[in-house]
Amino acid sequence: MPTARSAARIDRSSSPRGRSARAATGQAAGKPLVIVESPAKARTIAAMLGPDFVVESSVGHIRDLPRRAEEIPKAYKAESWARLGVDVENGFKPLYVVAPEKRQVVEKLARLVEEASEVYLATDEDREGESIAWHLMEVLHPRVPVKRMVFHEITPQAIQRAVQEWRELDRRLVDAQEARRILDRLYGYEVSPVLWKKVMPRLSAGRVQSVATRMIVERERARMRFQAAEWWDLQASLDPGEGEPRFEAQSVAVDGQALASGRDFGPEGTLAQGARVRVLEGPEARSLAEALVGRPFEVTQVQERPLRRSPAPPFITSTLQQEAARKLRFSAQRTMAVAQRLYEQGWITYMRTDSTTLSDEALAAARAQAAELYGPDHVPPAPRRYEKKVKNAQEAHEAIRPAGERFRTPEEAAASLSGDELRLYELIWKRTVASQMADATGTTAQVRLVGTPEAGRPAVELAASGSVITFPGFLRAYVEGSDDPEADLAEREVRLPRLAVGDVVRAEAVEARSHLTQPPARFTEASLVKALEEQGVGRPSTYASIIATILDRGYVWKKGSALVPTFTAFAVVGLLERYFADLVDYGFTAAMEDDLDGIASGEREALPWLTRFYFGAPKGQAAEEDGAGRISALGLRRLVAEHLAAIDAREINSIPIGEDPESGEPIVVRVGRYGPYLQRGEERASVPEDLPPDELTVERARELLAAPSGDRVLGEDPESGKPVLLRSGRFGPYVQLGGAEESGEKPKTASLLASMRPETLTLEDALALLALPRLVGVDPASGEEIWAHNGRFGPYLKRGSETRSLERDDQLLGIGLEEALALFAQPKTRRGRQPAAPLRELGEDPETGQPIVLRSGRFGPYVTDGTTNASLRRGDDPETVTLERAAELLAERRAAGPPARRSTRATKAAKATKATKVTKAAKTTRAAGSRGTGSTRRRASGE
DNA sequence: CAGTGAGCGAGCTTCCGCTTGACTT
């Protein structure tokens, strides 16, 4: 912290080549070192700067907050805030670490800095880039002059200019980045644990992913609310005569009253209130269609308008992903991977950008190419410049375009590129060239016609529209794709015959067409990226990974290209909306960006901003002043603590589906450990994994409850003739003798053994299971029976009130009396029975002299010296772990102290979890409906 | 989500944004 400002000071007196600095430090003559972010960029710039410069890359950020417990330095492990990586009690000071995979990069840079005459920090000119530059300074602390160098386009002129026009590091921009980073960490690492405790372990929440998930869930909810409605219209094929071609027209009004069409139905699928339209129904439509065939229609109106369309701006990351999805059917990830290869091979400019700006070089190249290929008349007199339209754009780069001062055409590219790369390059090339071409012009025509069936019946008004492009302009190079196929059709050129008011045409054929209103479409990767960008959520470098994250967490799955939310997502979004509404507000990021701009411009400071977010607004200060009302009133920390006590997990994990129309009982989906299941009173049924939530209607739920889909009939019990079913339950798969509907007696059930798989289970296996418990024999000493049971913890023997666990599944069916007696003869402890042989003996601990062995335990492999045990960590391989490593782990474990005295906080949390589980279990067995109160839970967890 | 009896090495999961690695034959 203290060195930040002074280290960032830049020696203005030194010449660009740093001669004076060398003299001052007495260093050998070296070359200036330029550090950029990307290796590919380093290569390009190195070529432009020539041999007098050394150019190297940082490969992105070099330091960050520790990601996992493993990355927290030992010295900080005991700190109360270590888990967050931010000392929230002391000015939100971040703990930065160099990630293991970045060590090599940092070492290399450090070597180069030592040899350099001066250092140019040439990372991107945005918050993140400025921050990377600052971290480089902090980590490398060069003893030679340091200059901040910036450029927004990679052309020889721009680079040369940037070398001359360097500036100082902007600490405020760095502060803004750091504030952003800390807020995201606090949000993610405070809220995710709430989900672990209330919904499922390993889930996550974050400023970006939670909003993305919420959008997808809200869309699904809208689909669930949607009521499909039917409407009809007429399509007439009209013959103008005199050899002119026929044309098509659609009904728009009957008897002077406008007819409803798709767009008159709102998002709920119902007609907007007060809509003055009439819904044409089937019988009337059919009767009209029939009666209109062969009838004359008179042209009542002809409207011609000039048509002008302009090209779309050049690609930025989000639009590239959208168009590659529409036109090439690429996923966001595939698009970015292909673009990365094109960029690295020098075909295109940088692919992670939010700027539509083209460099002068690019403007000239695009215009020259357009003129050459399509003629000078297809290029406007002045270059087109596109205004920034992206919310929170940082605009550190150019738009995505073909690289170089002369674009290589797709034909030229085909010599070296193929497949995905060629296709994406062609897309980028077309879009770039088209963006500098002239508008397309033409005319559109709207024609109205009126005709009547036989006398006494109402008049029917038809409409036809056509459009003619007279000058294609940019359309010759590129047409933007659309998510809406109907809109796409409408874009097509349609020619109408020359018509004038008063002309009469004849209806050759009239068809009555039925339409169903469609629910709002699910998000695709491309439309989600578009929606996120519109809200300013996420950055070009993260769009693809946001989708990967929500897929990975099990919030969303892909059905074709559609993103379908899971019921887990419903539970999580429901929790967040209800208890952390401000955090999942769609405007949260935009408000945050405004604040960060304030920090970057010096209007506000990061510390009070973070304090307010985390600890709440100072007393007396109106909390509603900023967007995050409730958060700022209480502060995130207290909010989380409060909610941990108050949130009823059972309620959060219940998603209401509706009421059973027969019994009036509510039907809910509950998110359980084994996935979602339906519940109606005491009845339960699994929800198929591939069932989209909007298809789980009350009717469908009733069907599933009537015949739980997970069930499989294995066969018939030869003795009783009853069916043997394979089912899935709370404790995993089990078999059942007899159907559930058999009145009165409870059907006999038995869990599968650990070694059995439901997919391959046979009737024989099932019958053997149902025959359990098995009488092994009678103890000759006491006369007591010995039974083999299959229990919660696996197979075991029971003699009176005594039990012994069995080692293997097959003993359950095969163990004899003698062997059983031998087991009972041994004491009950695991050690007494048959201590599993150690996996490996590692040798003697150099510190204590105790032998260390590697064992396999419940939680995986661990090492022990007989008194202290330590689990292997991530990255430790049981096959190859050394004595030294084992001794180190044990020493760490001993240093942490005995379990009772260690981290009171963690222990308390563990106890609380246990207590909660007990209450939960008790609650479940109690009559349904008597929900635990907050005070009960508090007592339980306060224990 | 069915219902069936232990005692015992805990420690970790998670955020958003920058950027590409890759120990061998």
Short mmCIF file of C-alpha atoms in Angstrom, two decimals, chain A residues 163-421:
data_model
loop_
_atom_site.label_atom_id
_atom_site.label_comp_id
_atom_site.label_asym_id
_atom_site.label_seq_id
_atom_site.Cartn_x
_atom_site.Cartn_y
_atom_site.Cartn_z
CA VAL A 163 6.17 5.49 -27.12
CA GLN A 164 6.59 9.25 -27.28
CA GLU A 165 3.41 10.18 -25.46
CA TRP A 166 3.62 8.11 -22.35
CA ARG A 167 1.92 9.21 -19.15
CA GLU A 168 1.91 8.36 -15.47
CA LEU A 169 0.04 5.54 -13.85
CA ASP A 170 -3.47 6.58 -12.89
CA ARG A 171 -3.89 5.49 -9.32
CA ARG A 172 -7.57 6.44 -9.25
CA LEU A 173 -8.33 4.06 -12.06
CA VAL A 174 -6.47 1.39 -10.13
CA ASP A 175 -8.55 2.22 -7.06
CA ALA A 176 -11.73 1.82 -9.06
CA GLN A 177 -10.61 -1.59 -10.27
CA GLU A 178 -9.66 -2.67 -6.79
CA ALA A 179 -13.00 -1.54 -5.42
CA ARG A 180 -14.77 -3.49 -8.12
CA ARG A 181 -12.67 -6.53 -7.38
CA ILE A 182 -13.33 -6.36 -3.65
CA LEU A 183 -17.04 -5.82 -4.04
CA ASP A 184 -17.29 -8.83 -6.32
CA ARG A 185 -15.33 -10.93 -3.86
CA LEU A 186 -17.45 -9.90 -0.90
CA TYR A 187 -20.66 -10.48 -2.81
CA GLY A 188 -19.58 -13.87 -4.11
CA TYR A 189 -17.89 -15.21 -0.99
CA GLU A 190 -20.52 -14.01 1.45
CA VAL A 191 -23.63 -14.95 -0.46
CA SER A 192 -22.49 -18.31 -1.88
CA PRO A 193 -22.20 -19.87 1.62
CA VAL A 194 -25.81 -18.90 2.27
CA LEU A 195 -26.74 -21.08 -0.69
CA TRP A 196 -24.57 -23.95 0.58
CA LYS A 197 -26.43 -23.93 3.83
CA LYS A 198 -29.91 -23.33 2.52
CA VAL A 199 -29.99 -25.04 -0.85
CA MET A 200 -27.02 -27.22 -1.80
CA PRO A 201 -23.27 -27.25 -1.35
CA ARG A 202 -20.99 -25.92 -4.10
CA LEU A 203 -23.55 -23.52 -5.47
CA SER A 204 -22.55 -19.96 -6.14
CA ALA A 205 -23.88 -16.43 -6.34
CA GLY A 206 -22.28 -13.41 -7.93
CA ARG A 207 -23.01 -10.00 -9.32
CA VAL A 208 -22.99 -11.28 -12.88
CA GLN A 209 -23.96 -14.95 -12.79
CA SER A 210 -26.91 -14.39 -10.46
CA VAL A 211 -28.38 -11.75 -12.74
CA ALA A 212 -27.86 -14.00 -15.74
CA THR A 213 -29.56 -16.87 -13.95
CA ARG A 214 -32.37 -14.63 -12.84
CA MET A 215 -33.04 -13.48 -16.38
CA ILE A 216 -33.35 -17.08 -17.51
CA VAL A 217 -35.61 -17.98 -14.58
CA GLU A 218 -37.84 -14.95 -15.13
CA ARG A 219 -38.22 -15.85 -18.77
CA GLU A 220 -39.26 -19.36 -17.80
CA ARG A 221 -41.74 -17.96 -15.29
CA ALA A 222 -43.21 -15.84 -18.05
CA ARG A 223 -43.55 -18.95 -20.17
CA MET A 224 -45.28 -20.69 -17.28
CA ARG A 225 -47.75 -17.83 -16.90
CA PHE A 226 -48.35 -17.70 -20.60
CA GLN A 227 -51.71 -18.79 -21.89
CA ALA A 228 -51.71 -19.75 -25.54
CA ALA A 229 -54.52 -18.19 -27.51
CA GLU A 230 -55.80 -19.04 -30.94
CA TRP A 231 -56.54 -16.54 -33.64
CA TRP A 232 -57.35 -16.89 -37.29
CA ASP A 233 -56.79 -14.85 -40.39
CA LEU A 234 -57.26 -15.17 -44.12
CA GLN A 235 -54.58 -15.39 -46.71
CA ALA A 236 -55.72 -14.56 -50.22
CA SER A 237 -53.95 -15.17 -53.47
CA LEU A 238 -54.99 -12.33 -55.77
CA ASP A 239 -54.90 -12.20 -59.55
CA PRO A 240 -54.45 -8.72 -61.01
CA GLY A 241 -55.07 -9.98 -64.56
CA GLU A 242 -53.39 -8.70 -67.71
CA GLY A 243 -50.59 -11.21 -67.32
CA GLU A 244 -49.33 -9.65 -64.09
CA PRO A 245 -48.17 -12.12 -61.46
CA ARG A 246 -50.39 -13.06 -58.58
CA PHE A 247 -49.66 -11.70 -55.15
CA GLU A 248 -50.54 -12.54 -51.57
CA ALA A 249 -52.55 -10.46 -49.11
CA GLN A 250 -53.71 -11.01 -45.54
CA SER A 251 -56.91 -10.04 -43.78
CA VAL A 252 -56.68 -7.01 -41.50
CA ALA A 253 -60.30 -6.07 -40.83
CA VAL A 254 -63.81 -7.43 -41.10
CA ASP A 255 -66.77 -5.13 -41.29
CA GLY A 256 -64.54 -2.17 -40.54
CA GLN A 257 -63.20 -3.65 -37.34
CA ALA A 258 -59.53 -4.46 -37.04
CA LEU A 259 -58.65 -8.11 -36.57
CA ALA A 260 -56.34 -9.33 -33.87
CA SER A 261 -53.00 -10.67 -34.93
CA GLY A 262 -50.08 -12.08 -32.97
CA ARG A 263 -48.75 -8.76 -31.76
CA ASP A 264 -52.08 -7.80 -30.16
CA PHE A 265 -51.57 -10.51 -27.58
CA GLY A 266 -49.34 -9.44 -24.76
CA PRO A 267 -46.51 -11.38 -23.14
CA GLU A 268 -49.02 -13.31 -21.05
CA GLY A 269 -50.67 -14.53 -24.21
CA THR A 270 -53.86 -12.60 -23.61
CA LEU A 271 -55.34 -9.62 -25.41
CA ALA A 272 -54.32 -6.32 -23.93
CA GLN A 273 -57.15 -4.71 -22.00
CA GLY A 274 -59.09 -2.23 -24.03
CA ALA A 275 -57.67 -3.57 -27.27
CA ARG A 276 -60.14 -2.61 -29.93
CA VAL A 277 -59.58 -5.60 -32.06
CA ARG A 278 -61.67 -8.58 -32.86
CA VAL A 279 -60.41 -12.13 -32.64
CA LEU A 280 -61.43 -14.05 -35.71
CA GLU A 281 -62.45 -17.58 -34.86
CA GLY A 282 -62.21 -20.76 -36.87
CA PRO A 283 -65.74 -21.31 -38.13
CA GLU A 284 -66.19 -17.75 -39.26
CA ALA A 285 -62.75 -17.67 -40.86
CA ARG A 286 -63.48 -20.84 -42.81
CA SER A 287 -66.87 -19.66 -43.92
CA LEU A 288 -65.46 -16.30 -45.03
CA ALA A 289 -62.62 -17.96 -46.90
CA GLU A 290 -65.00 -20.13 -48.80
CA ALA A 291 -67.33 -17.31 -49.64
CA LEU A 292 -64.54 -15.01 -50.84
CA VAL A 293 -63.08 -17.31 -53.49
CA GLY A 294 -63.56 -15.82 -56.92
CA ARG A 295 -64.82 -12.49 -55.53
CA PRO A 296 -63.47 -9.15 -56.72
CA PHE A 297 -61.40 -6.91 -54.46
CA GLU A 298 -61.00 -3.23 -55.06
CA VAL A 299 -57.79 -1.41 -54.28
CA THR A 300 -58.65 1.31 -51.77
CA GLN A 301 -55.24 2.57 -50.83
CA VAL A 302 -51.72 2.50 -52.20
CA GLN A 303 -48.90 3.93 -50.15
CA GLU A 304 -45.38 4.06 -51.42
CA ARG A 305 -42.52 5.09 -49.20
CA PRO A 306 -38.83 5.36 -49.79
CA LEU A 307 -36.83 2.69 -48.06
CA ARG A 308 -33.40 3.29 -46.60
CA ARG A 309 -31.32 0.94 -44.57
CA SER A 310 -27.91 1.46 -43.07
CA PRO A 311 -25.27 -1.15 -42.33
CA ALA A 312 -24.68 -2.45 -38.83
CA PRO A 313 -21.57 -1.29 -36.99
CA PRO A 314 -18.44 -3.44 -37.12
CA PHE A 315 -18.26 -6.33 -34.72
CA ILE A 316 -17.61 -6.13 -31.04
CA THR A 317 -17.39 -9.27 -28.91
CA SER A 318 -21.08 -9.51 -28.14
CA THR A 319 -22.31 -8.93 -31.69
CA LEU A 320 -19.72 -11.32 -33.06
CA GLN A 321 -21.02 -14.00 -30.71
CA GLN A 322 -24.59 -13.25 -31.72
CA GLU A 323 -23.98 -13.34 -35.44
CA ALA A 324 -21.74 -16.39 -35.26
CA ALA A 325 -24.56 -18.12 -33.39
CA ARG A 326 -27.19 -17.07 -35.93
CA LYS A 327 -25.23 -17.62 -39.10
CA LEU A 328 -22.71 -20.31 -38.17
CA ARG A 329 -24.49 -21.92 -35.21
CA PHE A 330 -21.40 -21.46 -33.05
CA SER A 331 -21.57 -21.44 -29.26
CA ALA A 332 -20.10 -18.38 -27.57
CA GLN A 333 -17.14 -20.44 -26.48
CA ARG A 334 -16.48 -21.84 -29.92
CA THR A 335 -16.65 -18.38 -31.45
CA MET A 336 -14.10 -17.07 -28.99
CA ALA A 337 -11.76 -20.01 -29.44
CA VAL A 338 -11.81 -19.63 -33.21
CA ALA A 339 -11.39 -15.86 -32.96
CA GLN A 340 -8.46 -16.35 -30.62
CA ARG A 341 -6.70 -18.48 -33.23
CA LEU A 342 -7.39 -15.93 -35.94
CA TYR A 343 -6.03 -13.20 -33.70
CA GLU A 344 -2.90 -15.14 -32.79
CA GLN A 345 -2.18 -15.83 -36.44
CA GLY A 346 -2.59 -12.19 -37.32
CA TRP A 347 -5.84 -12.42 -39.26
CA ILE A 348 -7.99 -10.20 -37.11
CA THR A 349 -7.63 -7.54 -34.47
CA TYR A 350 -8.27 -8.22 -30.81
CA MET A 351 -11.48 -10.18 -30.22
CA ARG A 352 -12.42 -9.01 -26.72
CA THR A 353 -13.64 -5.49 -27.23
CA ASP A 354 -16.65 -3.29 -26.62
CA SER A 355 -15.70 -0.58 -29.08
CA THR A 356 -17.14 -0.20 -32.57
CA THR A 357 -14.39 2.22 -33.53
CA LEU A 358 -12.23 1.49 -36.55
CA SER A 359 -8.75 2.94 -36.86
CA ASP A 360 -8.04 5.26 -39.77
CA GLU A 361 -6.05 2.47 -41.29
CA ALA A 362 -9.06 0.18 -41.11
CA LEU A 363 -11.45 2.79 -42.45
CA ALA A 364 -9.24 3.32 -45.46
CA ALA A 365 -8.84 -0.41 -46.03
CA ALA A 366 -12.55 -1.11 -45.80
CA ARG A 367 -13.47 1.74 -48.11
CA ALA A 368 -10.84 0.83 -50.65
CA GLN A 369 -11.92 -2.78 -50.67
CA ALA A 370 -15.61 -1.93 -50.96
CA ALA A 371 -14.89 0.40 -53.88
CA GLU A 372 -12.74 -2.18 -55.58
CA LEU A 373 -15.24 -5.00 -55.21
CA TYR A 374 -18.56 -3.23 -55.56
CA GLY A 375 -17.72 0.03 -57.27
CA PRO A 376 -17.07 3.54 -55.97
CA ASP A 377 -20.81 4.32 -55.89
CA HIS A 378 -21.17 1.77 -53.09
CA VAL A 379 -18.97 3.79 -50.75
CA PRO A 380 -20.26 6.94 -49.02
CA PRO A 381 -18.24 10.15 -49.45
CA ALA A 382 -17.14 10.26 -45.81
CA PRO A 383 -16.18 7.32 -43.58
CA ARG A 384 -18.89 6.10 -41.26
CA ARG A 385 -18.12 6.49 -37.58
CA TYR A 386 -20.20 4.55 -35.12
CA GLU A 387 -21.11 6.08 -31.82
CA LYS A 388 -20.50 4.04 -28.73
CA LYS A 389 -23.70 2.34 -27.81
CA VAL A 390 -22.61 -0.15 -25.22
CA LYS A 391 -23.36 0.55 -21.59
CA ASN A 392 -20.22 0.92 -19.46
CA ALA A 393 -18.02 0.44 -22.50
CA GLN A 394 -14.33 0.82 -21.70
CA GLU A 395 -13.22 1.07 -25.32
CA ALA A 396 -9.62 0.10 -24.86
CA HIS A 397 -9.49 -1.60 -28.26
CA GLU A 398 -10.70 -1.27 -31.80
CA ALA A 399 -13.66 -3.09 -33.21
CA ILE A 400 -13.05 -6.65 -34.38
CA ARG A 401 -11.91 -6.45 -37.99
CA PRO A 402 -9.50 -8.02 -40.45
CA ALA A 403 -5.98 -7.07 -39.47
CA GLY A 404 -3.62 -4.93 -41.48
CA GLU A 405 -3.77 -1.90 -43.71
CA ARG A 406 -5.09 -3.99 -46.54
CA PHE A 407 -7.72 -6.61 -45.72
CA ARG A 408 -7.18 -10.05 -47.14
CA THR A 409 -10.35 -11.17 -48.90
CA PRO A 410 -11.95 -14.48 -47.97
CA GLU A 411 -10.75 -15.82 -51.33
CA GLU A 412 -7.18 -14.98 -50.41
CA ALA A 413 -7.68 -16.30 -46.90
CA ALA A 414 -8.92 -19.62 -48.24
CA ALA A 415 -5.37 -20.44 -49.25
CA SER A 416 -4.32 -20.65 -45.62
CA LEU A 417 -7.53 -20.90 -43.59
CA SER A 418 -10.25 -23.50 -43.59
CA GLY A 419 -13.24 -24.71 -41.67
CA ASP A 420 -14.37 -22.67 -38.68
CA GLU A 421 -11.56 -20.18 -39.04
#
